[in-house]
mmCIF file of C-alpha atoms and ligand atoms in Angstrom:
data_model
loop_
_atom_site.group_PDB
_atom_site.id
_atom_site.type_symbol
_atom_site.label_atom_id
_atom_site.label_comp_id
_atom_site.label_asym_id
_atom_site.label_seq_id
_atom_site.Cartn_x
_atom_site.Cartn_y
_atom_site.Cartn_z
ATOM 1 C CA MET A 3 11.829 -0.193 -13.554
ATOM 2 C CA PRO A 4 9.697 -0.448 -10.713
ATOM 3 C CA ILE A 5 10.079 2.465 -8.840
ATOM 4 C CA PRO A 6 10.756 5.254 -11.595
ATOM 5 C CA LEU A 7 13.896 7.073 -11.353
ATOM 6 C CA ARG A 8 12.425 10.436 -11.234
ATOM 7 C CA GLN A 9 10.703 9.135 -7.404
ATOM 8 C CA ASN A 10 13.624 7.425 -5.944
ATOM 9 C CA LEU A 11 15.839 10.768 -6.448
ATOM 10 C CA ARG A 12 12.900 12.582 -4.721
ATOM 11 C CA VAL A 13 12.655 10.299 -2.080
ATOM 12 C CA GLY A 14 16.372 9.936 -1.681
ATOM 13 C CA GLN A 15 16.740 13.965 -1.302
ATOM 14 C CA TYR A 16 13.827 13.822 1.348
ATOM 15 C CA LEU A 17 15.370 11.783 3.600
ATOM 16 C CA MET A 18 18.588 13.386 3.262
ATOM 17 C CA LYS A 19 16.640 16.467 4.565
ATOM 18 C CA GLN A 20 15.488 14.692 7.158
ATOM 19 C CA LYS A 21 18.555 13.434 8.089
ATOM 20 C CA LEU A 22 20.090 16.866 8.178
ATOM 21 C CA ALA A 23 17.493 18.487 10.148
ATOM 22 C CA GLY A 24 17.774 15.669 13.180
ATOM 23 C CA ARG A 25 14.200 14.860 12.787
ATOM 24 C CA ASP A 26 13.884 11.099 14.132
ATOM 25 C CA LYS A 27 9.891 10.719 13.434
ATOM 26 C CA PHE A 28 8.443 11.683 9.647
ATOM 27 C CA PRO A 29 6.018 10.825 7.192
ATOM 28 C CA LEU A 30 7.528 9.033 3.900
ATOM 29 C CA ILE A 31 4.117 7.941 2.422
ATOM 30 C CA VAL A 32 0.360 9.419 3.653
ATOM 31 C CA GLU A 33 -2.358 6.311 3.307
ATOM 32 C CA ILE A 34 -5.439 8.863 2.466
ATOM 33 C CA GLU A 35 -8.968 7.011 3.275
ATOM 34 C CA PRO A 36 -11.199 10.071 1.650
ATOM 35 C CA LEU A 37 -13.831 7.264 2.612
ATOM 36 C CA PHE A 38 -14.928 3.952 3.979
ATOM 37 C CA ALA A 39 -17.702 3.207 1.509
ATOM 38 C CA CYS A 40 -16.655 0.043 -0.838
ATOM 39 C CA ASN A 41 -18.869 -1.428 -3.530
ATOM 40 C CA LEU A 42 -17.398 -4.508 -3.082
ATOM 41 C CA ALA A 43 -17.782 -6.673 0.633
ATOM 42 C CA CYS A 44 -14.490 -8.531 0.905
ATOM 43 C CA PRO A 45 -14.582 -10.918 3.779
ATOM 44 C CA GLY A 46 -10.576 -9.341 4.648
ATOM 45 C CA CYS A 47 -11.620 -6.395 4.582
ATOM 46 C CA GLY A 48 -11.731 -4.344 8.045
ATOM 47 C CA LYS A 49 -12.897 -0.864 6.249
ATOM 48 C CA ILE A 50 -16.708 -1.140 5.435
ATOM 49 C CA GLN A 51 -17.821 -2.225 8.764
ATOM 50 C CA HIS A 52 -17.523 1.230 9.884
ATOM 51 C CA PRO A 53 -21.299 2.616 11.068
ATOM 52 C CA THR A 54 -23.521 4.410 8.390
ATOM 53 C CA GLU A 55 -23.033 7.142 9.709
ATOM 54 C CA VAL A 56 -18.558 6.923 8.615
ATOM 55 C CA LEU A 57 -19.778 5.206 5.551
ATOM 56 C CA ARG A 58 -21.203 8.365 4.235
ATOM 57 C CA LYS A 59 -18.660 10.958 5.178
ATOM 58 C CA ARG A 60 -16.177 12.151 2.682
ATOM 59 C CA LEU A 61 -12.690 14.135 3.149
ATOM 60 C CA SER A 62 -13.103 16.883 0.653
ATOM 61 C CA VAL A 63 -10.198 17.541 -1.578
ATOM 62 C CA GLU A 64 -8.948 21.107 0.446
ATOM 63 C CA ASP A 65 -8.805 18.418 3.489
ATOM 64 C CA VAL A 66 -5.857 15.778 1.645
ATOM 65 C CA LEU A 67 -4.416 19.218 0.441
ATOM 66 C CA ALA A 68 -4.079 20.517 3.723
ATOM 67 C CA ALA A 69 -3.403 17.247 5.529
ATOM 68 C CA MET A 70 -0.755 16.845 2.468
ATOM 69 C CA GLU A 71 0.954 20.125 3.396
ATOM 70 C CA GLU A 72 0.983 19.729 7.090
ATOM 71 C CA CYS A 73 2.833 16.743 7.304
ATOM 72 C CA GLY A 74 5.086 16.833 4.249
ATOM 73 C CA ALA A 75 5.246 13.816 2.711
ATOM 74 C CA PRO A 76 6.636 13.220 -0.886
ATOM 75 C CA MET A 77 4.164 10.898 -1.725
ATOM 76 C CA CYS A 78 0.320 9.583 -0.877
ATOM 77 C CA SER A 79 -1.920 6.031 -1.304
ATOM 78 C CA ILE A 80 -5.541 6.966 -1.303
ATOM 79 C CA ALA A 81 -7.456 4.127 -0.694
ATOM 80 C CA GLY A 82 -10.274 3.711 1.006
ATOM 81 C CA GLY A 83 -13.464 1.651 0.879
ATOM 82 C CA GLU A 84 -13.606 1.979 -2.877
ATOM 83 C CA PRO A 85 -11.530 5.907 -4.307
ATOM 84 C CA LEU A 86 -13.380 5.781 -7.295
ATOM 85 C CA LEU A 87 -16.618 6.662 -5.659
ATOM 86 C CA HIS A 88 -15.539 9.646 -4.510
ATOM 87 C CA PRO A 89 -17.477 12.111 -6.414
ATOM 88 C CA GLU A 90 -14.312 14.794 -6.755
ATOM 89 C CA ILE A 91 -11.108 11.735 -6.695
ATOM 90 C CA ASP A 92 -10.382 13.020 -9.912
ATOM 91 C CA ARG A 93 -9.863 16.903 -9.060
ATOM 92 C CA MET A 94 -8.078 15.764 -5.752
ATOM 93 C CA ILE A 95 -5.426 13.392 -7.718
ATOM 94 C CA ALA A 96 -4.780 16.674 -10.325
ATOM 95 C CA ALA A 97 -3.921 19.254 -7.470
ATOM 96 C CA LEU A 98 -1.410 16.623 -5.567
ATOM 97 C CA VAL A 99 0.346 15.724 -8.689
ATOM 98 C CA GLU A 100 -0.015 19.298 -9.659
ATOM 99 C CA ARG A 101 2.030 20.032 -6.269
ATOM 100 C CA LYS A 102 4.401 17.438 -7.428
ATOM 101 C CA ILE A 103 3.178 14.875 -4.995
ATOM 102 C CA PHE A 104 3.592 11.072 -5.869
ATOM 103 C CA VAL A 105 0.285 9.751 -5.746
ATOM 104 C CA TYR A 106 -1.160 5.926 -5.777
ATOM 105 C CA LEU A 107 -4.921 5.588 -6.116
ATOM 106 C CA CYS A 108 -5.817 1.799 -4.642
ATOM 107 C CA THR A 109 -8.675 0.329 -6.656
ATOM 108 C CA ASN A 110 -10.406 -2.693 -6.599
ATOM 109 C CA ALA A 111 -10.570 -1.867 -10.498
ATOM 110 C CA VAL A 112 -14.628 -2.484 -10.708
ATOM 111 C CA LEU A 113 -15.110 1.206 -12.119
ATOM 112 C CA MET A 114 -12.329 2.194 -13.127
ATOM 113 C CA GLU A 115 -12.042 1.314 -16.982
ATOM 114 C CA ARG A 116 -15.343 3.936 -17.028
ATOM 115 C CA ARG A 117 -13.652 6.838 -15.070
ATOM 116 C CA LEU A 118 -10.323 6.548 -17.032
ATOM 117 C CA ASP A 119 -11.274 9.576 -18.921
ATOM 118 C CA ARG A 120 -11.002 11.892 -15.682
ATOM 119 C CA PHE A 121 -7.315 11.008 -15.184
ATOM 120 C CA LYS A 122 -4.334 12.134 -17.050
ATOM 121 C CA PRO A 123 -1.222 9.892 -17.782
ATOM 122 C CA SER A 124 1.725 11.143 -15.470
ATOM 123 C CA PRO A 125 5.035 10.547 -14.025
ATOM 124 C CA TYR A 126 3.664 11.371 -10.929
ATOM 125 C CA PHE A 127 0.539 9.658 -10.636
ATOM 126 C CA SER A 128 0.030 5.415 -10.742
ATOM 127 C CA PHE A 129 -3.293 3.023 -10.556
ATOM 128 C CA VAL A 130 -2.286 0.247 -8.182
ATOM 129 C CA ILE A 131 -5.247 -2.738 -8.626
ATOM 130 C CA HIS A 132 -6.553 -4.733 -6.030
ATOM 131 C CA ILE A 133 -5.583 -8.624 -8.181
ATOM 132 C CA ASP A 134 -5.143 -11.214 -4.753
ATOM 133 C CA GLY A 135 -4.724 -14.105 -7.123
ATOM 134 C CA LEU A 136 -5.995 -15.484 -10.661
ATOM 135 C CA ARG A 137 -9.710 -15.613 -11.371
ATOM 136 C CA GLU A 138 -10.917 -18.644 -9.218
ATOM 137 C CA ARG A 139 -8.750 -17.308 -5.785
ATOM 138 C CA HIS A 140 -9.319 -13.101 -6.705
ATOM 139 C CA ASP A 141 -12.906 -13.609 -7.046
ATOM 140 C CA GLU A 142 -13.346 -15.854 -4.456
ATOM 141 C CA ALA A 143 -11.290 -13.200 -2.193
ATOM 142 C CA VAL A 144 -13.691 -10.256 -3.208
ATOM 143 C CA ASP A 145 -16.776 -12.558 -3.225
ATOM 144 C CA ARG A 146 -17.952 -11.395 -6.253
ATOM 145 C CA GLU A 147 -17.817 -13.237 -9.545
ATOM 146 C CA GLY A 148 -16.106 -11.503 -12.729
ATOM 147 C CA VAL A 149 -14.660 -9.082 -10.970
ATOM 148 C CA PHE A 150 -11.076 -10.562 -12.034
ATOM 149 C CA ASP A 151 -11.980 -10.506 -15.457
ATOM 150 C CA THR A 152 -13.054 -6.620 -15.118
ATOM 151 C CA ALA A 153 -9.794 -5.760 -13.335
ATOM 152 C CA VAL A 154 -7.700 -7.397 -16.310
ATOM 153 C CA THR A 155 -9.896 -5.596 -18.757
ATOM 154 C CA ALA A 156 -9.182 -2.089 -16.803
ATOM 155 C CA ILE A 157 -5.752 -2.933 -16.502
ATOM 156 C CA LYS A 158 -5.213 -3.217 -20.051
ATOM 157 C CA ALA A 159 -7.167 -0.302 -21.219
ATOM 158 C CA ALA A 160 -5.082 2.118 -18.578
ATOM 159 C CA ARG A 161 -1.825 0.689 -20.191
ATOM 160 C CA ALA A 162 -3.265 1.347 -23.342
ATOM 161 C CA GLN A 163 -3.860 4.806 -22.439
ATOM 162 C CA GLY A 164 -0.361 5.546 -21.397
ATOM 163 C CA PHE A 165 -0.445 5.335 -18.022
ATOM 164 C CA ARG A 166 1.237 3.803 -14.869
ATOM 165 C CA VAL A 167 0.040 0.890 -13.622
ATOM 166 C CA THR A 168 1.016 -1.441 -10.509
ATOM 167 C CA THR A 169 -0.697 -3.945 -8.209
ATOM 168 C CA ASN A 170 -1.312 -4.919 -5.174
ATOM 169 C CA SER A 171 -1.580 -8.412 -3.523
ATOM 170 C CA THR A 172 -2.785 -9.786 -0.297
ATOM 171 C CA PHE A 173 -2.104 -13.248 0.319
ATOM 172 C CA PHE A 174 -3.742 -15.549 3.158
ATOM 173 C CA ASN A 175 -2.973 -19.269 4.245
ATOM 174 C CA THR A 176 -5.346 -20.101 1.980
ATOM 175 C CA ASP A 177 -2.410 -19.256 -0.725
ATOM 176 C CA SER A 178 0.700 -21.638 -1.446
ATOM 177 C CA PRO A 179 3.970 -20.689 -3.123
ATOM 178 C CA LYS A 180 2.367 -21.928 -6.055
ATOM 179 C CA THR A 181 -1.029 -19.495 -6.079
ATOM 180 C CA VAL A 182 1.836 -16.718 -5.721
ATOM 181 C CA ARG A 183 3.801 -17.895 -8.510
ATOM 182 C CA ASP A 184 1.405 -18.150 -10.121
ATOM 183 C CA VAL A 185 -0.723 -14.387 -10.187
ATOM 184 C CA LEU A 186 2.945 -12.813 -9.853
ATOM 185 C CA ASP A 187 4.260 -14.187 -13.038
ATOM 186 C CA PHE A 188 0.620 -13.623 -14.519
ATOM 187 C CA LEU A 189 0.904 -9.729 -13.285
ATOM 188 C CA ASN A 190 4.883 -9.521 -14.049
ATOM 189 C CA ASP A 191 4.673 -11.237 -17.557
ATOM 190 C CA ASP A 192 1.170 -11.541 -19.332
ATOM 191 C CA LEU A 193 0.089 -8.120 -18.260
ATOM 192 C CA GLY A 194 2.909 -6.290 -18.002
ATOM 193 C CA VAL A 195 2.309 -3.608 -15.123
ATOM 194 C CA ASP A 196 4.717 -1.346 -14.116
ATOM 195 C CA ALA A 197 5.110 -2.702 -10.870
ATOM 196 C CA MET A 198 3.844 -5.154 -8.299
ATOM 197 C CA MET A 199 3.047 -4.625 -4.488
ATOM 198 C CA ILE A 200 2.748 -7.651 -2.015
ATOM 199 C CA SER A 201 1.575 -7.957 1.685
ATOM 200 C CA PRO A 202 0.332 -11.007 4.254
ATOM 201 C CA GLY A 203 -3.169 -10.254 5.252
ATOM 202 C CA TYR A 204 -3.465 -7.910 8.389
ATOM 203 C CA ALA A 205 -5.512 -9.832 11.013
ATOM 204 C CA TYR A 206 -8.253 -7.086 11.423
ATOM 205 C CA GLU A 207 -10.241 -7.400 14.371
ATOM 206 C CA LYS A 208 -13.287 -5.884 11.794
ATOM 207 C CA ALA A 209 -13.033 -8.410 9.190
ATOM 208 C CA PRO A 210 -15.805 -11.223 9.253
ATOM 209 C CA ASP A 211 -13.363 -13.806 7.889
ATOM 210 C CA GLN A 212 -10.960 -14.277 11.086
ATOM 211 C CA GLU A 213 -9.321 -17.925 10.118
ATOM 212 C CA HIS A 214 -7.445 -17.134 6.978
ATOM 213 C CA PHE A 215 -4.699 -14.516 8.026
ATOM 214 C CA LEU A 216 -0.447 -15.653 8.180
ATOM 215 C CA GLY A 217 1.387 -15.989 11.338
ATOM 216 C CA VAL A 218 4.602 -14.415 11.182
ATOM 217 C CA THR A 219 6.499 -17.861 10.177
ATOM 218 C CA GLN A 220 3.552 -19.037 7.951
ATOM 219 C CA THR A 221 4.026 -15.673 5.823
ATOM 220 C CA GLN A 222 8.133 -16.104 6.241
ATOM 221 C CA GLU A 223 8.088 -19.894 4.985
ATOM 222 C CA LEU A 224 5.232 -19.056 2.028
ATOM 223 C CA PHE A 225 7.388 -16.183 0.685
ATOM 224 C CA LYS A 226 10.547 -17.751 1.120
ATOM 225 C CA GLN A 227 9.192 -20.897 -1.113
ATOM 226 C CA ALA A 228 7.577 -18.539 -3.609
ATOM 227 C CA PHE A 229 10.772 -16.820 -4.349
ATOM 228 C CA ALA A 230 12.566 -19.037 -5.014
ATOM 229 C CA ASP A 231 14.505 -19.981 -8.040
ATOM 230 C CA GLY A 232 15.693 -16.632 -9.262
ATOM 231 C CA ARG A 233 11.827 -15.314 -9.384
ATOM 232 C CA ARG A 234 12.233 -12.391 -6.611
ATOM 233 C CA LYS A 235 14.965 -11.560 -9.147
ATOM 234 C CA LYS A 236 12.717 -11.225 -12.317
ATOM 235 C CA TRP A 237 9.366 -9.270 -10.592
ATOM 236 C CA ARG A 238 9.180 -6.182 -10.961
ATOM 237 C CA LEU A 239 8.380 -5.915 -7.225
ATOM 238 C CA ASN A 240 7.428 -2.409 -5.983
ATOM 239 C CA HIS A 241 9.368 -3.049 -2.876
ATOM 240 C CA SER A 242 13.093 -2.576 -1.477
ATOM 241 C CA PRO A 243 15.655 -5.663 -1.417
ATOM 242 C CA LEU A 244 15.253 -5.122 2.438
ATOM 243 C CA PHE A 245 12.030 -5.401 3.139
ATOM 244 C CA LEU A 246 11.968 -8.667 0.910
ATOM 245 C CA ASP A 247 14.149 -10.252 2.965
ATOM 246 C CA PHE A 248 11.965 -9.580 6.369
ATOM 247 C CA LEU A 249 9.536 -11.214 4.755
ATOM 248 C CA GLU A 250 11.127 -13.912 3.498
ATOM 249 C CA GLY A 251 12.488 -13.683 7.618
ATOM 250 C CA ARG A 252 16.350 -13.801 6.616
ATOM 251 C CA VAL A 253 16.139 -10.192 8.776
ATOM 252 C CA ASP A 254 13.809 -8.465 11.583
ATOM 253 C CA PHE A 255 13.186 -4.686 12.159
ATOM 254 C CA SER A 256 11.131 -2.938 14.813
ATOM 255 C CA CYS A 257 7.782 -1.161 13.163
ATOM 256 C CA THR A 258 8.177 2.647 12.518
ATOM 257 C CA ALA A 259 4.239 2.983 11.869
ATOM 258 C CA TRP A 260 5.038 6.984 12.063
ATOM 259 C CA ALA A 261 6.234 6.644 8.882
ATOM 260 C CA ILE A 262 3.579 5.817 6.775
ATOM 261 C CA PRO A 263 0.760 7.405 8.618
ATOM 262 C CA SER A 264 -3.295 7.110 7.835
ATOM 263 C CA TYR A 265 -5.397 10.336 7.311
ATOM 264 C CA SER A 266 -9.158 9.607 7.022
ATOM 265 C CA VAL A 267 -12.962 11.017 7.129
ATOM 266 C CA LEU A 268 -11.914 10.122 11.315
ATOM 267 C CA GLY A 269 -8.218 12.465 11.141
ATOM 268 C CA TRP A 270 -5.039 11.588 11.542
ATOM 269 C CA GLN A 271 -4.884 7.583 12.770
ATOM 270 C CA LYS A 272 -3.091 6.065 15.700
ATOM 271 C CA PRO A 273 -0.881 4.391 15.498
ATOM 272 C CA CYS A 274 -1.468 3.074 11.698
ATOM 273 C CA TYR A 275 -4.304 2.471 9.299
ATOM 274 C CA LEU A 276 -4.331 -1.028 10.549
ATOM 275 C CA MET A 277 -5.359 -0.634 14.452
ATOM 276 C CA SER A 278 -7.294 2.468 15.339
ATOM 277 C CA ASP A 279 -6.049 3.467 18.959
ATOM 278 C CA GLY A 280 -7.977 6.837 18.553
ATOM 279 C CA TYR A 281 -8.242 9.710 16.346
ATOM 280 C CA VAL A 282 -6.086 13.449 16.306
ATOM 281 C CA GLY A 283 -6.040 16.560 13.866
ATOM 282 C CA SER A 284 -2.747 16.375 12.643
ATOM 283 C CA TYR A 285 0.421 14.739 11.465
ATOM 284 C CA GLN A 286 2.236 16.356 14.234
ATOM 285 C CA GLU A 287 -0.037 15.658 17.428
ATOM 286 C CA LEU A 288 0.301 12.178 16.101
ATOM 287 C CA VAL A 289 3.706 11.980 16.456
ATOM 288 C CA GLU A 290 3.944 13.533 19.351
ATOM 289 C CA THR A 291 0.900 11.355 21.455
ATOM 290 C CA THR A 292 1.236 8.403 20.507
ATOM 291 C CA ASP A 293 3.514 5.702 22.530
ATOM 292 C CA TRP A 294 5.278 4.422 19.827
ATOM 293 C CA ASP A 295 7.206 2.352 21.832
ATOM 294 C CA THR A 296 4.455 0.281 22.776
ATOM 295 C CA TYR A 297 3.569 -0.960 19.354
ATOM 296 C CA GLY A 298 5.571 -3.966 17.303
ATOM 297 C CA ARG A 299 5.403 -7.287 17.382
ATOM 298 C CA GLY A 300 5.796 -8.702 20.706
ATOM 299 C CA LYS A 301 4.664 -4.941 22.279
ATOM 300 C CA ASP A 302 1.039 -5.252 21.080
ATOM 301 C CA PRO A 303 -0.792 -8.336 20.677
ATOM 302 C CA ARG A 304 -2.799 -7.190 18.103
ATOM 303 C CA CYS A 305 0.479 -6.688 16.011
ATOM 304 C CA ASN A 306 1.510 -10.413 16.716
ATOM 305 C CA ASN A 307 0.862 -11.455 13.260
ATOM 306 C CA CYS A 308 1.718 -8.127 11.071
ATOM 307 C CA MET A 309 4.520 -7.806 8.905
ATOM 308 C CA ALA A 310 2.368 -5.161 6.098
ATOM 309 C CA HIS A 311 4.588 -2.701 4.679
ATOM 310 C CA CYS A 312 3.202 0.514 6.506
ATOM 311 C CA GLY A 313 5.222 -0.975 9.755
ATOM 312 C CA TYR A 314 8.070 -2.072 8.128
ATOM 313 C CA GLU A 315 8.854 -1.184 4.405
ATOM 314 C CA PRO A 316 9.991 2.689 6.147
ATOM 315 C CA SER A 317 11.902 0.288 8.714
ATOM 316 C CA ALA A 318 13.891 -1.443 5.828
ATOM 317 C CA VAL A 319 13.906 1.992 3.488
ATOM 318 C CA VAL A 320 15.760 3.797 6.282
ATOM 319 C CA ALA A 321 18.629 0.718 7.371
ATOM 320 C CA THR A 322 18.913 1.108 3.093
ATOM 321 C CA THR A 323 19.615 4.828 3.621
ATOM 322 C CA GLN A 324 22.191 3.930 6.455
ATOM 323 C CA SER A 325 24.091 1.596 4.253
ATOM 324 C CA LEU A 326 26.437 2.012 1.537
ATOM 325 C CA ARG A 327 26.242 -1.859 0.294
ATOM 326 C CA GLN A 328 22.408 -2.077 0.732
ATOM 327 C CA SER A 329 22.036 1.328 -1.183
ATOM 328 C CA LEU A 330 24.226 -0.130 -3.841
ATOM 329 C CA ARG A 331 21.710 -3.091 -3.916
ATOM 330 C CA ALA A 332 18.546 -1.217 -3.811
ATOM 331 C CA MET A 333 19.577 0.864 -6.871
ATOM 332 C CA VAL A 334 20.977 -2.625 -8.507
ATOM 333 C CA SER A 335 17.489 -4.362 -7.900
ATOM 334 C CA ALA A 336 16.040 -1.043 -9.433
ATOM 335 C CA ARG A 337 17.287 -1.311 -12.910
HETATM 336 S S1 SF4 B 419 -12.176 -3.618 -2.701
HETATM 337 FE FE1 SF4 B 419 -10.913 -3.360 -0.619
HETATM 338 S S2 SF4 B 419 -12.396 -1.356 0.484
HETATM 339 FE FE2 SF4 B 419 -13.583 -2.760 -0.760
HETATM 340 S S3 SF4 B 419 -14.797 -4.427 0.350
HETATM 341 FE FE3 SF4 B 419 -12.695 -5.313 -0.683
HETATM 342 S S4 SF4 B 419 -10.801 -4.859 0.695
HETATM 343 FE FE4 SF4 B 419 -12.265 -3.267 1.276
HETATM 344 S S1 SF4 B 420 3.165 -3.308 13.775
HETATM 345 FE FE1 SF4 B 420 3.055 -1.618 13.608
HETATM 346 S S2 SF4 B 420 1.963 -1.401 11.809
HETATM 347 FE FE2 SF4 B 420 1.566 -3.824 12.197
HETATM 348 S S3 SF4 B 420 -0.557 -3.008 13.405
HETATM 349 FE FE3 SF4 B 420 1.576 -2.725 14.663
HETATM 350 S S4 SF4 B 420 1.327 -0.568 14.844
HETATM 351 FE FE4 SF4 B 420 0.381 -1.130 13.026
#
């Protein structure tokens, strides 16, 4: 099952609570970046170009707990930078899990096998390993030979120790339906990971490689072809059916970036983790001081190629909860 039943029920209850409370903007999952430093330098990355004084900053465990407490989200995704470089990452994860917050730890896996003994398997905790393609394609995407093999070894070791393991694959215009299928077949069938996330690369203004980001039509065509012949049903994708429809261009949504906010060493980022129009001190301030109607495709040119989950997965989740047919479809696809 791509998303555990316990997590689905908890998120369903949380959404119902927001509806009953009449809240129209609420966080579903917080993207936490406890540091921007990394041990890789991927050409498509928009995070590691911060100045040295920012790259040296770290969020403390207490900062992260206070942020989650203030916003009340049931889930968080810890990324960066490379979070395994954070000296207190194990204490941070343990404290979040103790509070029954579902935690995804996103890593490039370079340090993962060596650090496994610092973590404990839990239904509230999942590693998310960055794998953009098979060996040659992935090592090229991260600009270092051997990283694919290291990540595969770490995935096998984590699975053998009972950890929940998911993956995250970002695709660019150098991908084809075949490269998408090859990597997802490998992760799904050969490695047997619990679930997989997919995303078209967002054109970060700061990323050194600006030539290989996908436009919206290219993204839709790529996924439509990659998903054909029943593969979409076969793969354990960690996305709602409506979000996958969105990637294929079958439905369209408005951006709901307030539901996947970003909290980092610089504060709560306006409006989302992909774009920075300033930082504020709390989630409430983020919601109240951001002019959400000015963001999304067709409204801000920087949003025009965006089909990222932080803008559109919550839109798909909310649309699912508003339709009995879509709710049943999501339940069936979760089995
Ligand atoms: S591993 Fe992630 S954070 Fe590190 S350089 Fe690559 S994309 Fe950026
Ligand atoms: S469309 Fe939404 S999620 Fe995407 S860059 Fe714009 S504000 Fe961020």
